[in-house]
Amino acid sequence: MAKVLATEIRVGNLIEMDKRVWRVLKSYHVHVGGRGGAFMQVEMKDVEVGTKRNERIRTDEKIERAFVETRDMQYLYQDGDNYVFMDQESFDQLNIPSDFLEGQAGFLLPNGDVKINMYNERPIGIELPASVVLTITETEPGIKGATATGSYKPATMETGITVMVPQFVESGEKIKVNTDSGEYMERSS
């Protein structure tokens, strides 16, 4: 088993805690100035039972990563309430229910590469790339002379999620979005 620093925990990671395997749903670095050290606030879900739990972990603490088999997969399409992925080595297809993805579905694009974690030959987690490029389908018109440091407006992406973008970004543009936080990073070509 591999131990990693708490600051290296990302959304989608699988960790072992209290003799159970947990999938990380949210991970935030928190530093309260002057009152103690920094810590990671981690929201996680038990992969066997499905219970959720919030944990506060010191940044210098080491966490046990669960030993799982990671398979490189390609997202193909959505079929009703299931998402269909293809193993890039064996070309086997795998159906994963939508409730399994919990907020990650909005970052999936057809033919996009992902890593699916398997535990006892069962899918237990999906790891997205750190960022994805999405096209804006709808947003308010831009304001002339708006700068990057100005206010933000909601924009609907091609996958259906809403991302807050700067005023100068227009419909039809491609932007890079952080898959951990869902935040706008930059324009993309």
Coordinates of C-alpha atoms in Angstrom, one line a residue:
M1 CA 0.0 0.0 0.0
A2 CA 1.2 3.5 -0.8
K3 CA 1.0 6.4 1.7
V4 CA 0.5 9.9 0.4
L5 CA 0.5 13.3 2.1
A6 CA -3.0 14.7 2.9
T7 CA -2.3 17.6 0.5
E8 CA -2.1 15.1 -2.4
I9 CA -5.7 13.9 -2.0
R10 CA -7.8 14.7 -5.1
V11 CA -11.4 14.2 -6.0
G12 CA -11.9 10.6 -7.2
N13 CA -9.0 9.2 -5.2
L14 CA -9.6 6.0 -3.1
I15 CA -8.2 6.0 0.4
E16 CA -8.2 3.5 3.2
M17 CA -9.3 4.7 6.6
D18 CA -10.7 2.7 9.5
K19 CA -10.3 -0.5 7.6
R20 CA -12.7 0.7 4.8
V21 CA -12.2 2.0 1.3
W22 CA -13.5 5.5 0.7
R23 CA -13.9 7.5 -2.5
V24 CA -13.0 11.2 -2.2
L25 CA -16.0 13.4 -3.2
K26 CA -14.5 16.8 -2.2
S27 CA -11.2 18.0 -1.0
Y28 CA -10.3 21.5 0.3
H29 CA -7.1 22.9 1.7
V30 CA -8.0 25.1 4.7
H31 CA -5.6 27.4 6.5
V32 CA -7.0 29.5 9.4
G33 CA -4.4 32.2 9.9
G34 CA -2.9 32.3 13.4
R35 CA -5.1 29.5 14.9
G36 CA -3.3 26.2 14.4
G37 CA -1.9 24.6 11.3
A38 CA -3.5 24.0 8.0
F39 CA -5.6 21.0 7.2
M40 CA -7.5 19.2 4.5
Q41 CA -11.3 19.0 4.7
V42 CA -12.2 15.8 2.9
E43 CA -15.7 14.6 2.1
M44 CA -15.8 10.9 1.2
K45 CA -18.1 8.0 0.6
D46 CA -17.7 4.4 1.6
V47 CA -17.6 2.4 -1.6
E48 CA -19.2 -0.7 -0.1
V49 CA -22.0 0.7 2.1
G50 CA -22.5 4.2 0.5
T51 CA -22.3 6.2 3.7
K52 CA -20.8 9.7 3.5
R53 CA -18.3 11.2 6.0
N54 CA -16.4 14.4 6.5
E55 CA -12.9 14.2 7.8
R56 CA -10.4 16.9 8.8
I57 CA -6.8 15.7 8.2
R58 CA -3.6 17.6 9.1
T59 CA -1.6 18.5 6.0
D60 CA 1.5 16.8 7.3
E61 CA -0.4 13.5 7.9
K62 CA 0.1 10.5 5.6
I63 CA -3.0 8.7 4.3
E64 CA -3.1 5.2 3.0
R65 CA -4.2 4.9 -0.7
A66 CA -6.3 1.9 -1.3
F67 CA -4.7 -0.8 -3.5
V68 CA -6.9 -0.8 -6.6
E69 CA -6.4 -1.7 -10.2
T70 CA -6.7 1.4 -12.4
R71 CA -7.9 0.9 -16.0
D72 CA -7.5 3.4 -18.8
M73 CA -11.0 3.8 -20.3
Q74 CA -12.7 6.0 -22.8
Y75 CA -16.1 7.5 -22.3
L76 CA -18.4 6.6 -25.2
Y77 CA -21.9 7.8 -24.6
Q78 CA -24.8 8.0 -22.1
D79 CA -27.5 5.3 -22.3
G80 CA -30.5 6.3 -20.2
D81 CA -29.3 6.4 -16.6
N82 CA -26.0 4.6 -17.5
Y83 CA -22.7 5.9 -18.8
V84 CA -20.8 3.6 -21.2
F85 CA -17.0 3.3 -21.0
M86 CA -14.7 1.2 -23.2
D87 CA -11.5 -0.4 -21.8
Q88 CA -8.7 0.8 -24.1
E89 CA -6.8 -2.5 -23.9
S90 CA -9.5 -5.2 -24.1
F91 CA -12.2 -3.0 -25.8
D92 CA -14.7 -4.4 -23.3
Q93 CA -17.6 -2.0 -22.5
L94 CA -18.6 -1.1 -19.0
N95 CA -21.9 0.5 -17.9
I96 CA -21.8 2.7 -14.9
P97 CA -24.9 4.1 -13.3
S98 CA -25.3 7.9 -13.2
D99 CA -25.6 8.1 -9.4
F100 CA -22.1 6.5 -9.2
L101 CA -20.5 9.6 -10.8
E102 CA -21.8 12.1 -8.3
G103 CA -21.1 15.5 -9.9
Q104 CA -18.4 14.2 -12.3
A105 CA -20.8 13.5 -15.2
G106 CA -20.7 17.2 -16.3
F107 CA -17.1 16.9 -17.2
L108 CA -17.4 13.8 -19.4
L109 CA -17.1 14.4 -23.2
P110 CA -17.6 11.6 -25.7
N111 CA -14.2 9.9 -26.6
G112 CA -12.7 11.5 -23.5
D113 CA -10.1 9.5 -21.5
V114 CA -10.6 8.7 -17.9
K115 CA -9.2 6.2 -15.3
I116 CA -11.6 3.9 -13.6
N117 CA -10.6 2.3 -10.4
M118 CA -11.5 -1.4 -9.9
Y119 CA -11.6 -3.1 -6.5
N120 CA -12.3 -6.9 -6.6
E121 CA -13.2 -6.6 -10.3
R122 CA -15.9 -4.0 -9.5
P123 CA -15.8 -0.3 -10.5
I124 CA -15.5 1.9 -7.4
G125 CA -14.2 5.2 -8.6
I126 CA -13.6 7.4 -11.6
E127 CA -10.6 9.8 -12.0
L128 CA -11.0 12.6 -14.4
P129 CA -8.1 14.6 -15.9
A130 CA -7.2 17.7 -13.9
S131 CA -9.0 19.9 -16.4
V132 CA -11.3 19.6 -19.4
V133 CA -12.0 21.9 -22.4
L134 CA -15.8 22.6 -22.7
T135 CA -17.7 24.8 -25.1
I136 CA -20.1 27.4 -23.8
T137 CA -23.6 26.9 -25.3
E138 CA -25.3 29.8 -23.5
T139 CA -24.3 32.9 -21.5
E140 CA -25.2 36.5 -21.2
P141 CA -23.7 38.9 -23.8
G142 CA -20.3 40.3 -22.8
I143 CA -19.7 43.8 -21.5
K144 CA -17.4 46.0 -23.6
G145 CA -14.2 46.8 -21.9
A146 CA -14.6 44.1 -19.2
T147 CA -11.4 42.8 -17.8
A148 CA -10.4 39.4 -16.3
T149 CA -10.5 40.8 -12.8
G150 CA -14.1 42.0 -13.1
S151 CA -17.3 40.2 -12.1
Y152 CA -18.4 36.8 -13.2
K153 CA -21.6 35.5 -14.9
P154 CA -23.1 32.0 -15.3
A155 CA -22.4 30.1 -18.5
T156 CA -24.0 26.8 -19.5
M157 CA -21.6 24.3 -21.0
E158 CA -22.2 21.7 -23.7
T159 CA -22.5 19.0 -21.0
G160 CA -25.2 20.9 -19.1
I161 CA -23.2 22.1 -16.2
T162 CA -23.0 25.8 -15.2
V163 CA -19.7 27.5 -14.7
M164 CA -19.0 31.1 -13.5
V165 CA -17.0 32.9 -16.2
P166 CA -15.6 36.4 -16.6
Q167 CA -17.7 39.0 -18.4
F168 CA -15.6 39.0 -21.6
V169 CA -16.3 35.3 -22.4
E170 CA -18.9 34.7 -25.1
S171 CA -21.2 31.9 -26.1
G172 CA -19.5 29.4 -28.5
E173 CA -16.1 29.9 -26.9
K174 CA -14.1 27.0 -25.5
I175 CA -12.8 27.3 -21.9
K176 CA -10.7 25.2 -19.7
V177 CA -12.5 24.0 -16.5
N178 CA -11.0 22.6 -13.3
T179 CA -12.6 19.2 -12.7
D180 CA -12.0 19.3 -9.0
S181 CA -13.7 22.6 -8.3
G182 CA -15.7 23.2 -11.4
E183 CA -14.1 26.6 -11.8
Y184 CA -13.2 28.5 -14.9
M185 CA -9.4 28.4 -15.5
E186 CA -8.8 30.1 -18.9
R187 CA -9.9 30.4 -22.5
S188 CA -8.9 27.6 -24.8
S189 CA -8.4 27.4 -28.5

